[in-house]
XYZ file of C-alpha atoms in Angstrom:
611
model
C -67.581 -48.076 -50.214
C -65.824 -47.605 -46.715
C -66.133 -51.389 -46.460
C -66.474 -54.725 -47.380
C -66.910 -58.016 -46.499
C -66.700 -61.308 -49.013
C -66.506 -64.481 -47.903
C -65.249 -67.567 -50.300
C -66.808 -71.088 -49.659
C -66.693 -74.674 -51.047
C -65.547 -78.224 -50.494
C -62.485 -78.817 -48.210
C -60.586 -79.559 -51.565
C -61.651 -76.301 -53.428
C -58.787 -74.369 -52.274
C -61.002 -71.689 -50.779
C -58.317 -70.785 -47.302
C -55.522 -70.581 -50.363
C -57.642 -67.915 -52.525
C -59.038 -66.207 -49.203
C -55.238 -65.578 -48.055
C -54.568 -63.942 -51.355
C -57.423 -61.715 -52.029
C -56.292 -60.458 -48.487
C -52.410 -60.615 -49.232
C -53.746 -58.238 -52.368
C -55.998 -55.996 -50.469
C -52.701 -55.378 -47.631
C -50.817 -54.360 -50.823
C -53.533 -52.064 -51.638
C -53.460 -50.549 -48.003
C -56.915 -51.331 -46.882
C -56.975 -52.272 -43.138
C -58.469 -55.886 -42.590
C -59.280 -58.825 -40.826
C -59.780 -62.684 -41.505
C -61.696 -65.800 -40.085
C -61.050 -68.856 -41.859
C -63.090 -71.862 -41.032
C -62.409 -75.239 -42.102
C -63.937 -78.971 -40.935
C -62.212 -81.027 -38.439
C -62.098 -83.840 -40.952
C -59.176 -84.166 -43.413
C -61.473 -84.992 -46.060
C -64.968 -85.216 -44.923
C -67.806 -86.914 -47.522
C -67.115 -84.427 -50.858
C -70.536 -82.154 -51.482
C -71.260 -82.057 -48.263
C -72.354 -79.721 -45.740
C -69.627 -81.586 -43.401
C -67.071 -80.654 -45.850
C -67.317 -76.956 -46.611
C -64.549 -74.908 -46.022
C -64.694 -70.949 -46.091
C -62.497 -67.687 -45.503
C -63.982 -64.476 -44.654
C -62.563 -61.213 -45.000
C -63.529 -57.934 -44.388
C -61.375 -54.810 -46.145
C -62.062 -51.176 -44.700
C -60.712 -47.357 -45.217
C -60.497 -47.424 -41.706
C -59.357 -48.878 -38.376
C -61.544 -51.905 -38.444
C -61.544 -54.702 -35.414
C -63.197 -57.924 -36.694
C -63.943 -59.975 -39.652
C -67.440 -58.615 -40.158
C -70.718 -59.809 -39.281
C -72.468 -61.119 -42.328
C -70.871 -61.077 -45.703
C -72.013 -58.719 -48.766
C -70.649 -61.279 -51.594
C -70.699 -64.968 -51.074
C -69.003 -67.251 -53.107
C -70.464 -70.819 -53.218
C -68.375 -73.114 -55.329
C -70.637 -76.027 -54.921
C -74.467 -76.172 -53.509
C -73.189 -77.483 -49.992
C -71.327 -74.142 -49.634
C -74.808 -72.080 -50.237
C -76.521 -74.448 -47.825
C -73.803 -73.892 -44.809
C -73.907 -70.038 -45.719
C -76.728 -68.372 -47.244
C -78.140 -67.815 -43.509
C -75.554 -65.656 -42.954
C -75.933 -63.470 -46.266
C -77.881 -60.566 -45.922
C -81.114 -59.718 -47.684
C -80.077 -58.186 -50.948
C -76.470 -59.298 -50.886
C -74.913 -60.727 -53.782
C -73.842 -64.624 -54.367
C -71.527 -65.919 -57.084
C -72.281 -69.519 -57.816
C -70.803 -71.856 -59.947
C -73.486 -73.090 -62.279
C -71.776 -76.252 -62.918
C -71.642 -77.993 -59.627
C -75.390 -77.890 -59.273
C -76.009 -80.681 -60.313
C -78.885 -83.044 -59.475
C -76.721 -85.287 -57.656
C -74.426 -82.321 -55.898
C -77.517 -80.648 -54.810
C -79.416 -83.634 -53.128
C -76.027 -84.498 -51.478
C -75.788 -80.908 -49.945
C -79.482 -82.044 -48.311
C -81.579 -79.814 -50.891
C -84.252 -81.550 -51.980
C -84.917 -78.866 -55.253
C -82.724 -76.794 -56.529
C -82.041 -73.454 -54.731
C -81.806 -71.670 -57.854
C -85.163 -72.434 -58.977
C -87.469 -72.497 -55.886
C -87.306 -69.460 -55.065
C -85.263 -69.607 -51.769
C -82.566 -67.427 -53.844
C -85.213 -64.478 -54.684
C -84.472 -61.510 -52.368
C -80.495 -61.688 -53.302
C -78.447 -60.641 -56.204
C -77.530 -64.047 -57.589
C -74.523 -64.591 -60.406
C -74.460 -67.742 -62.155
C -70.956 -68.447 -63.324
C -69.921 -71.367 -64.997
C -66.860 -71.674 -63.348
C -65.425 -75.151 -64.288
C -66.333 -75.283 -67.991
C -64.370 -71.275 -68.051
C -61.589 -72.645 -66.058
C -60.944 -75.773 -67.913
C -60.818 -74.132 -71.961
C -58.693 -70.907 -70.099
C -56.277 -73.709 -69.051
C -56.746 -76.106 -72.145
C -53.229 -75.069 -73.693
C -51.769 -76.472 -70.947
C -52.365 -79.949 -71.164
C -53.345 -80.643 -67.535
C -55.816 -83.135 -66.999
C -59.600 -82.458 -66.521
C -59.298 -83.308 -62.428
C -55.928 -80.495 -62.209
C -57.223 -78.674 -64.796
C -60.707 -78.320 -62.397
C -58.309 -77.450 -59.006
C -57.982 -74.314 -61.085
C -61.442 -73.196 -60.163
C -60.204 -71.380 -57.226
C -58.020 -68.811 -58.781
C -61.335 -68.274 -61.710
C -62.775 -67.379 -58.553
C -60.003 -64.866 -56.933
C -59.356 -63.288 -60.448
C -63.699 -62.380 -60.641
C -63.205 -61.064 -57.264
C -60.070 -59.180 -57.775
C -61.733 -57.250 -60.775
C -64.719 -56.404 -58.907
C -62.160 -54.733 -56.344
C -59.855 -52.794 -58.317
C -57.137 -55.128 -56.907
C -53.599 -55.666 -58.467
C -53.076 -58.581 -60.423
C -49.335 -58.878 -60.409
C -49.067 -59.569 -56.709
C -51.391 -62.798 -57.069
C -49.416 -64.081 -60.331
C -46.482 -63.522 -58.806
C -46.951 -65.470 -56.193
C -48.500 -68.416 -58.150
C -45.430 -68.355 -60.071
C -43.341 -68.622 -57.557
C -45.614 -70.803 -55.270
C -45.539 -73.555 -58.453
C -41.800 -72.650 -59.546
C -41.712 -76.716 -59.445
C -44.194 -77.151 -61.427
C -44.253 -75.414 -64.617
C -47.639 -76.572 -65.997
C -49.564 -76.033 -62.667
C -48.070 -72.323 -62.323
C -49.327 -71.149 -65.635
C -52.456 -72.658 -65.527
C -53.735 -71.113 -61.868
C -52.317 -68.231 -63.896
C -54.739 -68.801 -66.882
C -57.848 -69.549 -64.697
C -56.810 -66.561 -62.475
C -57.188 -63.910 -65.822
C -60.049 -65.839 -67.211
C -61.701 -64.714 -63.956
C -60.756 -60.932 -64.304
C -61.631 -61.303 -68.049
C -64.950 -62.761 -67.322
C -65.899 -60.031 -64.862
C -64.271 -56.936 -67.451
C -66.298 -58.546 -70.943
C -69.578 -59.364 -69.093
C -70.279 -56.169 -67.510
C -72.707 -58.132 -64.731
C -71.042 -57.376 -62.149
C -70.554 -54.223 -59.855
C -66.782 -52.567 -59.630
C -66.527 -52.024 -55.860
C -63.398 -49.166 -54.396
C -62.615 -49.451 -51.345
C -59.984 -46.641 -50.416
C -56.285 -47.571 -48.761
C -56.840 -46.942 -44.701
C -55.387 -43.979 -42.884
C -53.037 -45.950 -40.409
C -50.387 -44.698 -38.361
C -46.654 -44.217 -40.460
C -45.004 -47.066 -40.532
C -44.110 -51.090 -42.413
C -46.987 -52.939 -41.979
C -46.788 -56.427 -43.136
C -50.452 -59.055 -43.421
C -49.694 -61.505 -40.778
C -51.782 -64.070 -38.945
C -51.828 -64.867 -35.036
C -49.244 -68.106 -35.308
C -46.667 -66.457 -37.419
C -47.059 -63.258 -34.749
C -46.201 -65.918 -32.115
C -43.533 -67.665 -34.090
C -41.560 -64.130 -34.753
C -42.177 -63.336 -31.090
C -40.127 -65.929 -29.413
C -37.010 -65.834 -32.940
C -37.034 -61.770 -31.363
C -36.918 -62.819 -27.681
C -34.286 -65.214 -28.668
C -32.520 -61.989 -29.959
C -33.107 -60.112 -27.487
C -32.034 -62.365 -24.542
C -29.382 -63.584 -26.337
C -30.287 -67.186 -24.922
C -30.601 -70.590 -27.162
C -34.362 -70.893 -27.335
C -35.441 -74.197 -27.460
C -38.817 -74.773 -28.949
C -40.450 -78.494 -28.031
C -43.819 -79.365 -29.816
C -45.706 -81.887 -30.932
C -48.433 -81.096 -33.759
C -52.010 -80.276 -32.477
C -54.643 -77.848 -34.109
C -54.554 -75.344 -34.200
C -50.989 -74.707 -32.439
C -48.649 -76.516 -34.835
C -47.765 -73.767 -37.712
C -46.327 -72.165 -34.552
C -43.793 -75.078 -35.402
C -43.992 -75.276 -38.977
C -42.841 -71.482 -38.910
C -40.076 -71.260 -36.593
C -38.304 -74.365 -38.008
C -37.682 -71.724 -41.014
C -35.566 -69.686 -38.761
C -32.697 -72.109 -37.556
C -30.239 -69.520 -38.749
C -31.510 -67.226 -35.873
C -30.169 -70.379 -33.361
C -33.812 -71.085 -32.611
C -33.629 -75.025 -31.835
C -37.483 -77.107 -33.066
C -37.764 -80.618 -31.680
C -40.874 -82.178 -32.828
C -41.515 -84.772 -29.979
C -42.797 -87.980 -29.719
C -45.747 -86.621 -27.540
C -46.782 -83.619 -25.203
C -44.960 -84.983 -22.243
C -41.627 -85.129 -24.375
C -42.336 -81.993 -25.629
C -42.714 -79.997 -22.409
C -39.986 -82.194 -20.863
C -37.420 -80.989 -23.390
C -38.600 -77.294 -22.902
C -38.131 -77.636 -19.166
C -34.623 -79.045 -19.514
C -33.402 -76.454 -22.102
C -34.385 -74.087 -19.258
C -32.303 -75.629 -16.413
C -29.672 -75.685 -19.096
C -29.467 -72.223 -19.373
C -31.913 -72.113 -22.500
C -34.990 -70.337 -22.853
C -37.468 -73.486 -23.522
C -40.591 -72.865 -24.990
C -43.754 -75.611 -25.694
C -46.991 -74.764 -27.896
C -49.969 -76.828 -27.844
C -53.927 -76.842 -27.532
C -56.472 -77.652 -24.878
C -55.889 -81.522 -24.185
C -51.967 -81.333 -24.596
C -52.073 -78.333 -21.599
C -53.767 -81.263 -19.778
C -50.443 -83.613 -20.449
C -47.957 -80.707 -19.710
C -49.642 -80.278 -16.546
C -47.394 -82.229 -14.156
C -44.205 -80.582 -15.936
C -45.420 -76.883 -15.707
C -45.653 -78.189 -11.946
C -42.274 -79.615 -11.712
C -41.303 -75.573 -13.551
C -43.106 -73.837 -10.761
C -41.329 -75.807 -7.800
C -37.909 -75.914 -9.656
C -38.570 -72.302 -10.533
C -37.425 -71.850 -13.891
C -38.290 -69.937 -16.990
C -40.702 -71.636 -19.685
C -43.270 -70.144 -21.948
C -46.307 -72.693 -22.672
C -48.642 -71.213 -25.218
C -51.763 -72.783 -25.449
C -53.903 -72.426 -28.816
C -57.639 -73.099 -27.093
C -59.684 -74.654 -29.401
C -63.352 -76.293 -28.432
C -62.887 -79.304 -26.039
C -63.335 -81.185 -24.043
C -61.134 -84.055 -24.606
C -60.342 -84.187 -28.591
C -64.071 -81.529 -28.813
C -63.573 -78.912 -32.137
C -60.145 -79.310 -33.515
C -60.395 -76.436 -35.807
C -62.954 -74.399 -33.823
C -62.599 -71.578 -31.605
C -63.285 -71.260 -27.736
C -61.729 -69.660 -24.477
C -62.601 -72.627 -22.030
C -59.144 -73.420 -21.095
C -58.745 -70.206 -18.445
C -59.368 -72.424 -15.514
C -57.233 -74.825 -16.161
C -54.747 -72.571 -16.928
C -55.327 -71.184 -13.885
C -55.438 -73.744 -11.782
C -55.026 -77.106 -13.697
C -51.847 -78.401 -11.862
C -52.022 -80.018 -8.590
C -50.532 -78.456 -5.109
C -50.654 -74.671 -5.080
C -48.835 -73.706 -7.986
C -49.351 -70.575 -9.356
C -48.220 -69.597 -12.807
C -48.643 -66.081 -14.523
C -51.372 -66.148 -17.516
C -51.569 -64.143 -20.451
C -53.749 -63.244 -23.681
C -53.253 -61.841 -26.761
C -56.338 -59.871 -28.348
C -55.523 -59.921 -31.709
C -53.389 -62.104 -34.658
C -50.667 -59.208 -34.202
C -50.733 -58.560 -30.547
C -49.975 -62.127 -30.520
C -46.058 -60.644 -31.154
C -45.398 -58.278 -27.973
C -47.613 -60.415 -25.819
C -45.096 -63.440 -26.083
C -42.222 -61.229 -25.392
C -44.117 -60.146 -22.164
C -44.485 -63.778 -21.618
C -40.682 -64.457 -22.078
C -39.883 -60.979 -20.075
C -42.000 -62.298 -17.270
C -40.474 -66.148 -17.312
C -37.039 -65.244 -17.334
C -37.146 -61.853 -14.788
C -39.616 -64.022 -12.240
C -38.359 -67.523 -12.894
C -41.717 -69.217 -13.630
C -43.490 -71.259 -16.249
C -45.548 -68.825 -18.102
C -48.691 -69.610 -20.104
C -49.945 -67.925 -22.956
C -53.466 -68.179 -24.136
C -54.264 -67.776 -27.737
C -57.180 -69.615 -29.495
C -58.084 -70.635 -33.189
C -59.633 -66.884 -34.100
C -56.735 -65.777 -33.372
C -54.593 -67.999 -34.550
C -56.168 -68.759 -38.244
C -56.836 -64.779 -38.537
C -55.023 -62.059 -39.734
C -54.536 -58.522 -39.678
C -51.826 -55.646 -40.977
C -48.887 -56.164 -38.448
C -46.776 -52.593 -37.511
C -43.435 -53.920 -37.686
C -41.582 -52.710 -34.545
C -38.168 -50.606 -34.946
C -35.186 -52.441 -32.993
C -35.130 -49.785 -30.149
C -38.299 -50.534 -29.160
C -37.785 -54.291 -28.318
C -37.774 -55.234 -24.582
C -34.201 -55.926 -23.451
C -34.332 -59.601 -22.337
C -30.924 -60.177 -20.647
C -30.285 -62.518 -18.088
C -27.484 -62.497 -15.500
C -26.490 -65.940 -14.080
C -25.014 -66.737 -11.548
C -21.428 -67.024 -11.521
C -19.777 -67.112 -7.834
C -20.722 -68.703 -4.559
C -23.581 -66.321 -2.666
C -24.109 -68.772 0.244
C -24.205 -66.539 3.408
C -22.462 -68.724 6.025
C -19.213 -67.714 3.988
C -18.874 -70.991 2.792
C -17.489 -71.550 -1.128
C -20.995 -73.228 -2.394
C -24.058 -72.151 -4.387
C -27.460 -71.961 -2.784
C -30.245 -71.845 -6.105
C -33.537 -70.531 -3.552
C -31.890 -67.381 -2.617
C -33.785 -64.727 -4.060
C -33.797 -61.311 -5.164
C -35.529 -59.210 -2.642
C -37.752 -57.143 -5.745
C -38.274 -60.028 -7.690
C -38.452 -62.790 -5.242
C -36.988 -64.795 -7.790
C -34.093 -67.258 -7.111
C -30.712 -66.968 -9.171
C -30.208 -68.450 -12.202
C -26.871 -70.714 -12.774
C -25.576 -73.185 -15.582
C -25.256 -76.314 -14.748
C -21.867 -76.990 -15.223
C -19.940 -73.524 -14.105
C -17.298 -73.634 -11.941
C -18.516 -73.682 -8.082
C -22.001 -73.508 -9.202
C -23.042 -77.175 -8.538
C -26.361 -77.416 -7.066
C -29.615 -80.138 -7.194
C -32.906 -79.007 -8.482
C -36.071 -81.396 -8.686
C -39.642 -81.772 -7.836
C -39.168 -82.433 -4.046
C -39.932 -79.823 -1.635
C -36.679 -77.378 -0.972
C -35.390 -75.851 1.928
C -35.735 -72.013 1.887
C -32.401 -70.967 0.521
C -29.729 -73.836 0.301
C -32.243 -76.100 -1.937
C -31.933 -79.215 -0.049
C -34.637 -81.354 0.027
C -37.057 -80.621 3.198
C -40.370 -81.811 4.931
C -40.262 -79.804 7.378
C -44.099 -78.423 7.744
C -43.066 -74.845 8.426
C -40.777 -74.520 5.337
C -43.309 -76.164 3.191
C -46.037 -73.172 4.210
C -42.860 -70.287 4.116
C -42.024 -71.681 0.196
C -45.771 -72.177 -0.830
C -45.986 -68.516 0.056
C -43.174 -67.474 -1.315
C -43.906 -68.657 -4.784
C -47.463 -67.388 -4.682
C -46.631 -63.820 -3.600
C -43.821 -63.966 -6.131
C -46.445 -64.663 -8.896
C -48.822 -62.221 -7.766
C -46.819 -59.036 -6.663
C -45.013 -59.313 -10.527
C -45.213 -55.882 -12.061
C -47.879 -55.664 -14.688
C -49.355 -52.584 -16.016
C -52.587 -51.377 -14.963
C -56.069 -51.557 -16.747
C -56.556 -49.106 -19.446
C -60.115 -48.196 -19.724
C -61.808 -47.319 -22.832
C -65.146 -44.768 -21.547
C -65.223 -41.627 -23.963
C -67.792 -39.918 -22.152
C -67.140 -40.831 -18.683
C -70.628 -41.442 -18.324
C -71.120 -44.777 -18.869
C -73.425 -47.255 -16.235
C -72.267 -50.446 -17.939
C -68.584 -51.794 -18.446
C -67.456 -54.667 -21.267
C -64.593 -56.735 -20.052
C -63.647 -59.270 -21.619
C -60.227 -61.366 -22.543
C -58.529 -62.501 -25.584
C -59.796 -62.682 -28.855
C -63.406 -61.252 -27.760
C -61.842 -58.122 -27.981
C -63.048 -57.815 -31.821
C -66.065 -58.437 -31.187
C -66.834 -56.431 -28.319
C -65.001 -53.175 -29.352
C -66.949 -53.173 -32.447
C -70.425 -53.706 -30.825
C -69.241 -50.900 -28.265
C -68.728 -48.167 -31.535
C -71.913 -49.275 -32.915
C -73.896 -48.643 -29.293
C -71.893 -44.941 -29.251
C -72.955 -44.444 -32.654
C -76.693 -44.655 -31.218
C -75.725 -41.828 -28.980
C -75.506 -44.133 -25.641
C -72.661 -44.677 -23.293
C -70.427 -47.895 -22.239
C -67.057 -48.230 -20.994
C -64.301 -51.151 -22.401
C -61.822 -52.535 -20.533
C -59.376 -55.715 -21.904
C -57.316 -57.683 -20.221
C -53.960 -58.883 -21.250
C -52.454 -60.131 -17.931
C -55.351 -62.665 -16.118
C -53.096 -63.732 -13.409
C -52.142 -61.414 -11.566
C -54.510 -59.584 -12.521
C -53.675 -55.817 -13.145
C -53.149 -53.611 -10.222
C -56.647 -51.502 -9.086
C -58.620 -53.241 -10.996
C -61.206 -53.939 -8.396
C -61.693 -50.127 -8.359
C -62.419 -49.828 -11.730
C -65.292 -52.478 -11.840
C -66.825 -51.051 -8.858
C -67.114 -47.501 -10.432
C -69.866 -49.084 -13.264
C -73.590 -50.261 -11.986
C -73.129 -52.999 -14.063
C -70.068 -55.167 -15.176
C -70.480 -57.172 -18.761
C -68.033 -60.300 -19.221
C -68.604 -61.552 -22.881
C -66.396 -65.085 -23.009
C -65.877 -68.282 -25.635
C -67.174 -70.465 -22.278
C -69.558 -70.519 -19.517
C -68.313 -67.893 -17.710
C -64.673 -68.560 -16.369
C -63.169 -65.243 -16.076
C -66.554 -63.613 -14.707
C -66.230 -66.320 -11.905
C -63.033 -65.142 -10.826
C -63.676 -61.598 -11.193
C -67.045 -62.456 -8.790
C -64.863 -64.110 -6.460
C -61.778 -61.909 -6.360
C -63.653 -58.754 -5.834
C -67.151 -60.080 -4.091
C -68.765 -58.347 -7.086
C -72.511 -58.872 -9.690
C -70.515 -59.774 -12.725
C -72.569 -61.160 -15.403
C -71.801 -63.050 -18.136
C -72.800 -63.143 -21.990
C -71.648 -66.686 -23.247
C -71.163 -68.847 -26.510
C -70.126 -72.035 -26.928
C -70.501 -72.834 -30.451
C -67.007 -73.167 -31.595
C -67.491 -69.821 -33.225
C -66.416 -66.501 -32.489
C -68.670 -63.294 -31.214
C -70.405 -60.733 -33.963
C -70.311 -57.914 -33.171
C -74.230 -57.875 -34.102
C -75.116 -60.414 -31.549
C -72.474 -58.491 -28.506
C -74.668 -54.932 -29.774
C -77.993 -56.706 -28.409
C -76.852 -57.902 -25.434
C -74.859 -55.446 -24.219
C -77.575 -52.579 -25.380
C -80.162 -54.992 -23.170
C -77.603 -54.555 -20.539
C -77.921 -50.961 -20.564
C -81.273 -50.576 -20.716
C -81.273 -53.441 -17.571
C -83.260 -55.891 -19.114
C -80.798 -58.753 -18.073
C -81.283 -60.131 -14.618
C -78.458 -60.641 -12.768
């Protein structure tokens, strides 16, 4: 096959994200291109059995370029019957489900809100259905070790990987090797996920029930390519920019879903000089940030929706001080505390404009788990070139997902240097430093250490006088700097839309914004395998937006935004450029198919949308 998608599910204890990651960590050994979407419950351990507590990890594994996670999956795994309940809608007609025969039990399959068995009814007819009896299988493969029935039972997970792993050709040393190592403190524990693990491959080889699937290594462009996922991309952008600016890089954060293993993953790197201070709350954390910047620092912040709220007053004090910061925002649902561990793109406005007094920050979005990587280094080269808070909008697709990773050569990196200043520039003649004088390109003001030699000068969040800094209400200099900082932000160089339109023919244009991009660029191949024509365009810079790109929209009959909200970015596209945008929206914590995009963008085309 050319592809596949499986998809693992059980209770939020059944260790399904753990097996998911390494069925993909052994198809990126294998060279297949892929793509992830975990999804997990907000609760940390909601009612066991439940349909509130099943956890799953989709993957889909390709010969080719690929761009999502897949649709629907072709092999479920249901470790328990709440896991079939939450995901047999999703499995297609004739597709094949692995269940473990031991969890349904009478009392596991009324608490999953059956009220017969699914296995007998006759709801399971039209699919390919493998009873496995996981547990009992897992516990006599791990017997010898003397675990417990309850540890012995954890074990079900790798049963589960190892049947999978047969069925796909994959290698079984990578997976063992990392158990062994993963469990290097605990003897016992490693050898037994290393039993169950075999006893899975062993069951699939002996039985002969189920198909062997190969799915060919992708043709990708020459390079490394490691499997990483949107946070780590993140976390390895800012340790480079750190490099490559050769500035201390303070990172302040305080642990939210789904932003923290931006934290957990950069303290690792101390020996790079990268700085982690876990605060005591969102304010702390985007205070420190802001300080290490006046210090001379690059400070950094990473949060979610309803922290961006708390940093809001800082990233205010950052645009009026005018110093470098990168805020990255993980979206997740909202609002207030909404879908901790759910995806959505509702935080643009804010982003936008969620500060009070005009102050204008540049805004930025990855598209994908490894564009996460060069779009924080745009972020930093932005921050530290234009002296301005910069915020960065991933979301939980993004950041949960993963994807093979090109890793960059050296000579490629952005050179992030910064010159301060170091001598007196005030033009009266006079031996002092005056911070608002700017540089005529970037309209940015210099840059200087507290502390140097001649250099002394007062920042804060009081209005300054155009070029000496000192505190000012006069009306006229308040309207001169309020300009000034805007038409700093919006005359910063960004590249300009590159549109995707292999005909040149097309009457309708997708646009969308972060992690949509999946979605959409998929449904667009699918309506150009059909033989019709649409146009893509993506957007990595959403303020300012890139240069011309009012011409492109008005060259298509009809423009197509496809967003994680109610329409944010089509608003401001209708308002910037007086133009019919419409909108295809979703709200359901959940990310775009590319199944559902196909429909409504082919219903755009045909013009059976109203505007």
């Amino acid at each position: 096959m050319d592809r596949v998608v499986v998809r693992l599910a059980g209770d939020s204890g059944d260790g399904m994200q753990l097996a998911g990651e390494r069925f993909t960590a052994e198809a990126a050994a294998f060279g297949n291109d892929l793509a992830t979407s975990p999804n997990f419950p907000a609760e940390i351990r909601a009612p066991q059995g439940t349909v509130a507590g099943v956890s799953s990890f989709q993957v889909q594994i390709a010969d080719y370029d690929i761009l999502t996670a897949g649709d629907r999956p072709d092999v479920l795994v249901a470790m328990n019957p709440a896991a079939l309940c939450a995901n047999l809608a999703d499995v297609p007609i004739t597709g094949m489900i692995v269940l473990d025969a031991d969890e349904f039990t009478a009392r596991n399959v009324t608490r999953a809100g059956y009220t017969r068995d699914p296995r007998t009814d006759g709801s399971l007819a039209d699919y390919q259905v493998h009873e496995v009896a996981m547990a009992t299988l897992t516990r006599e493969a791990v017997a010898a070790t003397g675990l417990g029935k309850k540890d012995a039972q954890r074990c079900r997970n790798m049963f589960a990987l190892g049947l999978l792993s047969f069925m796909y050709g994959r290698s079984s040393e990578v997976t063992e090797t990392f158990l062994r190592a993963k469990f290097a403190g605990a003897p016992a524990v490693a050898e037994a996920n290393v039993l169950a693990f075999r006893a899975g491959w062993n069951y699939g080889e002996t039985t002969e029930a189920f198909p062997t699937v190969q799915v060919a290594p992708a043709v990708l462009a020459p390079g490394t390519y490691r499997q990483i996922t949107g946070n780590t991309a993140l976390a390895y952008g800012l340790v480079t920019a750190q490099e490559r600016s050769a500035l201390p890089l303070l990172f302040g954060a305080y642990p939210i879903t789904p932003a923290s293993d931006v934290l957990h993953e950069l303290t690792k790197h101390k020996n790079f000089g990268i700085l982690t201070v876990q605060a005591e709350d969102e304010i702390a954390a985007v205070g420190a940030a802001l300080g290490a910047s006046f210090a001379g620092a690059l400070g950094v912040t990473a949060t979610s929706g309803p922290g961006l709220a708390l940093k809001a007053e800082t990233i205010g004090l950052g645009v009026m001080t005018e110093l470098p910061m990168v805020v990255i925002d993980v979206q997740r649902g909202g609002p207030s505390t909404g879908l901790p561990t759910k995806t959505e793109q509702a935080d643009l406005l804010q982003a936008l404009h969620g500060r009070n007094g005009e102050s204008p920050v540049p805004v930025l979005a990855p598209r994908s788990p490894s564009d996460c990587f060069d779009v924080v280094l745009e972020a930093a080269r932005i921050a530290l070139t234009y002296r301005t808070p910069v915020i960065l909008l991933s979301d939980g697709a993004i950041a949960n997902g993963s994807e093979p990773w090109p890793i960059p050569e050296i000579e490629d990196l952005p050179d992030l240097r910064v010159d301060f200043a170091t001598s007196p520039n005030a033009p009266d003649g006079s031996e002092s430093y005056w911070p608002y004088l700017r540089d005529p390109e970037t309209l940015a003001r210099e840059w200087a250490i507290p502390g140097t030699p001649g250099m002394e000068h007062r920042i804060g969040g009081l209005e300054k006088s155009d070029g000496n800094g000192a505190i000012s209400y006069d009306p006229a200099n308040h309207d001169r700097m309020v300009r000034l900082r805007r038409r700093k932000i919006a005359e910063i160089a960004v590249p300009e839309a590159v549109v995707d339109d292999p005909r040149g023919d097309a009457d309708v244009l997708a646009l969308g914004w972060g992690s949509t991009y999946g979605a959409i660029g998929a449904a667009c191949r699918r309506i150009r395998r059909q033989g019709r024509s649409i146009a893509q365009v993506h957007l990595r810079h959403l303020n300012p937006l890139p240069p011309g790109l009012g011409d492109v929209l008005r060259r298509y009959e009809r423009v197509v935004v496809p967003e994680l909200n109610l329409g944010q970015l089509a608003s401001i596209l209708r308002s910037t450029y007086v133009l019919d945008v419409r909108s295809i929206t979703k709200v359901t914590g959940m990310p775009f198919t590319a199944e559902e995009l196909q429909l409504a963008l082919t219903d755009s085309i045909e013009g059976t949308v109203p505007a």
